[in-house]
Amino acid sequence: MPIGESELILNADGSIYHLNLLPEDIAPTVIVVGDPNRVQQVSRYFDTIELKKQKREFLTHTGMLNGKRLTVLSTGIGTGNIDIVLNELDALVNIDFSTREIKPTGNTLDIVRIGTSGALQPDIPVDSFLLSHYAIGLDGILHFYEKEHVEIDEMTQSLIAHLGWTEKGIVPYTTICHQELEKQLESNRIRLGMTLTNAGFYGPQGRELRLKQKLTDFHSKLASFRYQDKSITNLEMETATIYGLSRLLGHRAVSLNAILANRPLGTFSKNPLKMVDSLIKLSLELLT
């Protein structure tokens, strides 16, 4: 049955609504970054760039590097935008726009987030790199989808019991990266971690300016959680939703983090642009 016009919204030129992209515009490997300015920071290393498109905060460059076609796309900040980006990327490869019907054979994208993050443990140094092996979502996006086959139930229940935040309306979910893609991105410069995805930057990450925190034990509760002898390593705002939606839709996803802050030590990188650029170059080397 065709998908309705109010569900699959297309622009006048046939492109998907928010991303403004046609199916032929994207490569099988999509690098996602938050900041639109970071798109050019990635694509400047491409051998050639065949496409540049932008609508709102969603800027896309597609090109070639070492014989491999790559797309780099900005998502803006936060999990709400990730819900848009992941669903529309999937539609580009798995829905026939002319018939509005789902294609009979599923197509898989490799989705690699290159982003920034803050460490939650004092032994994780600023200016280091981390790959999110596990991802914990406090954002709520995945609760709107049937997620049973992508969630790590034992880990979720252990986390719920440890945090004790469900009476405050905070119900976490947990998921994991695609382990084959993780192996492709292995490096002695990148440590593995358990990443927490927050719904915002201030209150949802335990920052307090003029508004008082509802969760006075926020950082200590998170830092003391253990699952199979592993602790929560870092905080950011996209990874768990990327992992959850990618697994639900049949795509392969990994999140790479430049650690720019250490929250328990109160330190911040002296040269964040250099560190992000170093992670970009390393990621492109491993991908191609």
Tab-separated table of C-alpha atoms in Angstrom:
chain	number	residue	atom	x	y	z
A	1	MET	CA	0.000	0.000	0.000
A	2	PRO	CA	1.410	3.446	-0.916
A	3	ILE	CA	2.614	5.640	1.948
A	4	GLY	CA	0.456	8.761	2.304
A	5	GLU	CA	1.604	12.237	1.334
A	6	SER	CA	1.375	13.448	4.935
A	7	GLU	CA	3.707	10.619	6.075
A	8	LEU	CA	6.318	10.620	3.306
A	9	ILE	CA	6.628	14.309	2.456
A	10	LEU	CA	8.449	15.151	-0.776
A	11	ASN	CA	9.496	18.521	-2.155
A	12	ALA	CA	8.425	19.751	-5.595
A	13	ASP	CA	11.596	18.324	-7.176
A	14	GLY	CA	10.923	14.892	-5.661
A	15	SER	CA	13.499	15.202	-2.878
A	16	ILE	CA	12.861	14.128	0.717
A	17	TYR	CA	11.326	16.939	2.774
A	18	HIS	CA	13.907	18.068	5.365
A	19	LEU	CA	17.193	16.837	3.887
A	20	ASN	CA	16.292	18.062	0.371
A	21	LEU	CA	18.022	15.002	-1.107
A	22	LEU	CA	17.238	12.615	-3.955
A	23	PRO	CA	18.090	8.903	-3.667
A	24	GLU	CA	21.057	9.256	-6.027
A	25	ASP	CA	22.552	12.054	-3.891
A	26	ILE	CA	23.839	9.844	-1.071
A	27	ALA	CA	26.615	7.271	-0.878
A	28	PRO	CA	26.429	3.891	0.893
A	29	THR	CA	28.641	5.353	3.660
A	30	VAL	CA	27.246	8.444	5.378
A	31	ILE	CA	29.296	10.453	7.869
A	32	VAL	CA	27.070	12.504	10.161
A	33	VAL	CA	28.288	15.580	12.024
A	34	GLY	CA	26.378	18.064	14.136
A	35	ASP	CA	27.710	21.415	12.961
A	36	PRO	CA	27.092	22.384	9.302
A	37	ASN	CA	30.534	24.041	9.318
A	38	ARG	CA	32.059	20.638	10.035
A	39	VAL	CA	30.779	19.242	6.721
A	40	GLN	CA	33.389	21.208	4.775
A	41	GLN	CA	35.953	20.267	7.419
A	42	VAL	CA	35.378	16.644	6.354
A	43	SER	CA	34.810	17.045	2.611
A	44	ARG	CA	37.953	19.135	2.083
A	45	TYR	CA	39.833	15.841	2.352
A	46	PHE	CA	37.775	14.250	-0.466
A	47	ASP	CA	39.501	13.805	-3.828
A	48	THR	CA	36.404	15.137	-5.590
A	49	ILE	CA	33.050	16.600	-4.516
A	50	GLU	CA	30.105	15.911	-6.824
A	51	LEU	CA	27.223	17.352	-4.817
A	52	LYS	CA	26.528	20.138	-2.332
A	53	LYS	CA	22.993	20.705	-1.039
A	54	GLN	CA	21.556	22.458	1.983
A	55	LYS	CA	18.170	23.020	3.603
A	56	ARG	CA	17.940	24.486	7.108
A	57	GLU	CA	20.747	22.979	9.229
A	58	PHE	CA	21.049	19.942	6.952
A	59	LEU	CA	24.083	20.432	4.699
A	60	THR	CA	25.206	17.523	2.501
A	61	HIS	CA	28.391	16.968	0.502
A	62	THR	CA	28.936	13.778	-1.510
A	63	GLY	CA	32.221	12.888	-3.162
A	64	MET	CA	35.034	10.393	-3.607
A	65	LEU	CA	38.053	9.555	-1.460
A	66	ASN	CA	40.551	6.850	-2.416
A	67	GLY	CA	38.020	5.315	-4.810
A	68	LYS	CA	35.206	5.197	-2.223
A	69	ARG	CA	32.039	7.276	-2.498
A	70	LEU	CA	31.192	9.074	0.751
A	71	THR	CA	28.490	11.420	1.963
A	72	VAL	CA	28.929	13.824	4.859
A	73	LEU	CA	25.760	15.327	6.322
A	74	SER	CA	25.142	17.766	9.170
A	75	THR	CA	22.345	16.868	11.574
A	76	GLY	CA	22.257	19.894	13.835
A	77	ILE	CA	22.170	19.266	17.587
A	78	GLY	CA	20.183	16.642	19.433
A	79	THR	CA	18.124	13.498	19.123
A	80	GLY	CA	15.044	15.191	17.665
A	81	ASN	CA	17.058	16.001	14.551
A	82	ILE	CA	18.496	12.479	14.506
A	83	ASP	CA	14.945	11.115	14.287
A	84	ILE	CA	14.465	13.208	11.126
A	85	VAL	CA	17.844	12.377	9.606
A	86	LEU	CA	17.770	8.605	10.171
A	87	ASN	CA	14.217	8.164	8.929
A	88	GLU	CA	14.832	10.293	5.837
A	89	LEU	CA	18.171	8.617	5.020
A	90	ASP	CA	16.420	5.266	5.256
A	91	ALA	CA	13.586	6.471	3.042
A	92	LEU	CA	16.114	7.517	0.390
A	93	VAL	CA	17.389	3.951	0.013
A	94	ASN	CA	14.406	1.814	1.024
A	95	ILE	CA	11.288	3.566	-0.336
A	96	ASP	CA	10.435	3.989	-4.030
A	97	PHE	CA	9.470	7.664	-4.238
A	98	SER	CA	7.582	7.196	-7.523
A	99	THR	CA	5.207	4.545	-6.122
A	100	ARG	CA	5.504	5.520	-2.423
A	101	GLU	CA	5.983	1.856	-1.591
A	102	ILE	CA	8.663	0.121	0.469
A	103	LYS	CA	11.238	-1.620	-1.702
A	104	PRO	CA	11.077	-5.443	-1.447
A	105	THR	CA	14.789	-5.805	-0.648
A	106	GLY	CA	16.307	-3.753	2.167
A	107	ASN	CA	19.339	-1.587	1.494
A	108	THR	CA	21.910	-0.983	4.217
A	109	LEU	CA	23.827	2.213	4.933
A	110	ASP	CA	26.991	2.584	6.994
A	111	ILE	CA	26.427	5.578	9.285
A	112	VAL	CA	29.434	7.008	11.124
A	113	ARG	CA	28.990	9.856	13.590
A	114	ILE	CA	32.019	12.083	14.103
A	115	GLY	CA	31.249	14.290	17.075
A	116	THR	CA	32.358	15.810	20.334
A	117	SER	CA	31.713	14.663	23.869
A	118	GLY	CA	32.484	15.147	27.542
A	119	ALA	CA	34.069	12.461	29.712
A	120	LEU	CA	32.267	11.313	32.856
A	121	GLN	CA	35.195	9.403	34.362
A	122	PRO	CA	38.317	11.240	35.642
A	123	ASP	CA	40.707	8.782	33.947
A	124	ILE	CA	39.526	9.663	30.406
A	125	PRO	CA	41.776	12.499	29.248
A	126	VAL	CA	40.683	15.551	27.333
A	127	ASP	CA	41.912	15.412	23.694
A	128	SER	CA	41.445	11.649	23.431
A	129	PHE	CA	39.212	9.653	21.065
A	130	LEU	CA	36.434	7.243	22.029
A	131	LEU	CA	34.214	4.848	20.073
A	132	SER	CA	30.807	4.265	21.658
A	133	HIS	CA	30.481	0.478	21.988
A	134	TYR	CA	27.326	0.737	24.120
A	135	ALA	CA	24.885	3.638	24.059
A	136	ILE	CA	22.376	4.629	26.730
A	137	GLY	CA	19.490	6.926	25.819
A	138	LEU	CA	17.855	9.303	28.284
A	139	ASP	CA	16.208	11.206	25.416
A	140	GLY	CA	13.012	9.150	25.007
A	141	ILE	CA	12.987	8.989	21.176
A	142	LEU	CA	13.244	5.216	20.955
A	143	HIS	CA	10.264	4.740	23.293
A	144	PHE	CA	8.036	5.823	20.380
A	145	TYR	CA	9.102	2.770	18.336
A	146	GLU	CA	8.773	-1.000	18.804
A	147	LYS	CA	12.312	-1.531	20.056
A	148	GLU	CA	12.382	-4.912	21.806
A	149	HIS	CA	14.780	-6.584	19.372
A	150	VAL	CA	17.381	-3.785	19.518
A	151	GLU	CA	17.459	-3.095	23.249
A	152	ILE	CA	19.837	-4.857	25.651
A	153	ASP	CA	17.211	-5.847	28.228
A	154	GLU	CA	19.544	-7.001	31.018
A	155	MET	CA	21.572	-3.809	30.799
A	156	THR	CA	18.450	-1.640	30.731
A	157	GLN	CA	16.965	-3.283	33.817
A	158	SER	CA	20.260	-3.010	35.681
A	159	LEU	CA	20.477	0.684	34.816
A	160	ILE	CA	16.856	1.371	35.806
A	161	ALA	CA	17.435	-0.280	39.192
A	162	HIS	CA	20.684	1.623	39.740
A	163	LEU	CA	19.406	5.079	38.796
A	164	GLY	CA	15.976	4.897	40.422
A	165	TRP	CA	14.744	7.736	38.214
A	166	THR	CA	11.617	6.169	36.712
A	167	GLU	CA	9.356	7.907	39.235
A	168	LYS	CA	10.732	11.175	37.858
A	169	GLY	CA	9.634	10.196	34.354
A	170	ILE	CA	13.123	9.246	33.118
A	171	VAL	CA	13.204	5.774	31.549
A	172	PRO	CA	16.513	4.877	29.854
A	173	TYR	CA	17.047	2.506	26.960
A	174	THR	CA	20.276	0.794	25.918
A	175	THR	CA	21.700	-0.415	22.636
A	176	ILE	CA	24.996	-1.200	20.927
A	177	CYS	CA	27.017	-0.236	17.851
A	178	HIS	CA	27.319	-2.446	14.779
A	179	GLN	CA	30.268	-4.604	15.709
A	180	GLU	CA	31.512	-5.351	12.172
A	181	LEU	CA	31.742	-1.638	11.452
A	182	GLU	CA	33.377	-1.166	14.861
A	183	LYS	CA	36.124	-3.617	13.827
A	184	GLN	CA	36.737	-1.610	10.646
A	185	LEU	CA	37.310	1.489	12.782
A	186	GLU	CA	39.585	-0.132	15.360
A	187	SER	CA	42.704	1.856	16.205
A	188	ASN	CA	45.142	2.038	19.101
A	189	ARG	CA	44.271	5.747	19.215
A	190	ILE	CA	40.583	5.042	19.937
A	191	ARG	CA	39.294	3.566	23.203
A	192	LEU	CA	35.909	1.855	23.546
A	193	GLY	CA	33.270	3.297	25.816
A	194	MET	CA	29.700	3.315	27.096
A	195	THR	CA	28.116	6.579	25.966
A	196	LEU	CA	25.142	8.339	27.525
A	197	THR	CA	22.897	10.325	25.168
A	198	ASN	CA	21.066	13.256	26.762
A	199	ALA	CA	18.005	15.163	25.574
A	200	GLY	CA	19.687	18.542	26.110
A	201	PHE	CA	22.915	20.315	27.014
A	202	TYR	CA	22.180	22.070	30.302
A	203	GLY	CA	19.752	20.437	32.751
A	204	PRO	CA	19.783	17.059	30.969
A	205	GLN	CA	23.571	16.934	31.354
A	206	GLY	CA	23.625	18.129	34.950
A	207	ARG	CA	24.626	21.730	34.208
A	208	GLU	CA	23.171	24.409	36.430
A	209	LEU	CA	23.031	28.097	35.503
A	210	ARG	CA	19.902	29.809	36.898
A	211	LEU	CA	17.612	26.775	36.988
A	212	LYS	CA	17.995	24.281	39.834
A	213	GLN	CA	18.583	20.624	39.027
A	214	LYS	CA	15.800	18.116	39.717
A	215	LEU	CA	18.361	15.292	39.921
A	216	THR	CA	20.887	16.342	42.555
A	217	ASP	CA	22.745	13.023	42.237
A	218	PHE	CA	22.988	13.138	38.419
A	219	HIS	CA	26.723	12.734	37.836
A	220	SER	CA	27.467	10.495	40.806
A	221	LYS	CA	24.671	8.065	39.895
A	222	LEU	CA	25.827	7.829	36.296
A	223	ALA	CA	29.525	7.575	37.109
A	224	SER	CA	28.972	4.753	39.613
A	225	PHE	CA	26.937	2.513	37.271
A	226	ARG	CA	28.628	-0.743	36.221
A	227	TYR	CA	27.628	-3.295	33.584
A	228	GLN	CA	29.919	-6.281	33.003
A	229	ASP	CA	32.694	-4.307	34.750
A	230	LYS	CA	32.219	-1.395	32.348
A	231	SER	CA	31.252	2.151	33.366
A	232	ILE	CA	29.555	5.049	31.594
A	233	THR	CA	32.411	6.919	29.943
A	234	ASN	CA	30.979	10.037	28.318
A	235	LEU	CA	27.968	12.266	27.663
A	236	GLU	CA	26.675	13.625	24.348
A	237	MET	CA	23.392	14.207	22.480
A	238	GLU	CA	22.969	11.857	19.467
A	239	THR	CA	24.560	8.413	19.701
A	240	ALA	CA	21.893	6.236	21.354
A	241	THR	CA	19.221	7.410	18.920
A	242	ILE	CA	21.539	6.798	15.961
A	243	TYR	CA	22.245	3.270	17.192
A	244	GLY	CA	18.654	2.436	18.045
A	245	LEU	CA	17.087	3.711	14.832
A	246	SER	CA	19.894	2.263	12.699
A	247	ARG	CA	19.353	-1.189	14.180
A	248	LEU	CA	15.579	-0.942	13.785
A	249	LEU	CA	15.954	0.119	10.143
A	250	GLY	CA	18.703	-2.388	9.291
A	251	HIS	CA	21.684	-0.027	8.994
A	252	ARG	CA	25.188	-0.233	10.477
A	253	ALA	CA	26.189	2.590	12.824
A	254	VAL	CA	29.201	3.642	14.879
A	255	SER	CA	29.805	6.844	16.840
A	256	LEU	CA	33.284	8.353	17.207
A	257	ASN	CA	33.872	11.009	19.845
A	258	ALA	CA	36.541	13.631	20.355
A	259	ILE	CA	36.655	14.082	24.129
A	260	LEU	CA	36.780	17.838	24.589
A	261	ALA	CA	35.752	18.078	28.261
A	262	ASN	CA	36.240	16.107	31.457
A	263	ARG	CA	33.218	16.823	33.662
A	264	PRO	CA	34.520	15.528	37.042
A	265	LEU	CA	37.829	17.383	36.603
A	266	GLY	CA	36.209	20.514	35.137
A	267	THR	CA	38.714	20.692	32.249
A	268	PHE	CA	38.209	21.568	28.560
A	269	SER	CA	40.381	21.155	25.463
A	270	LYS	CA	42.749	24.034	24.679
A	271	ASN	CA	42.424	23.357	20.931
A	272	PRO	CA	39.062	21.712	20.154
A	273	LEU	CA	39.167	22.427	16.403
A	274	LYS	CA	42.524	20.657	16.078
A	275	MET	CA	41.243	17.618	17.965
A	276	VAL	CA	38.093	17.332	15.848
A	277	ASP	CA	40.198	17.650	12.694
A	278	SER	CA	42.524	14.899	13.931
A	279	LEU	CA	39.536	12.607	14.510
A	280	ILE	CA	38.176	13.409	11.032
A	281	LYS	CA	41.476	12.503	9.360
A	282	LEU	CA	41.799	9.283	11.358
A	283	SER	CA	38.191	8.304	10.602
A	284	LEU	CA	38.582	8.887	6.865
A	285	GLU	CA	41.806	6.872	6.854
A	286	LEU	CA	40.092	3.926	8.549
A	287	LEU	CA	36.974	4.133	6.353
A	288	THR	CA	38.869	4.215	3.055
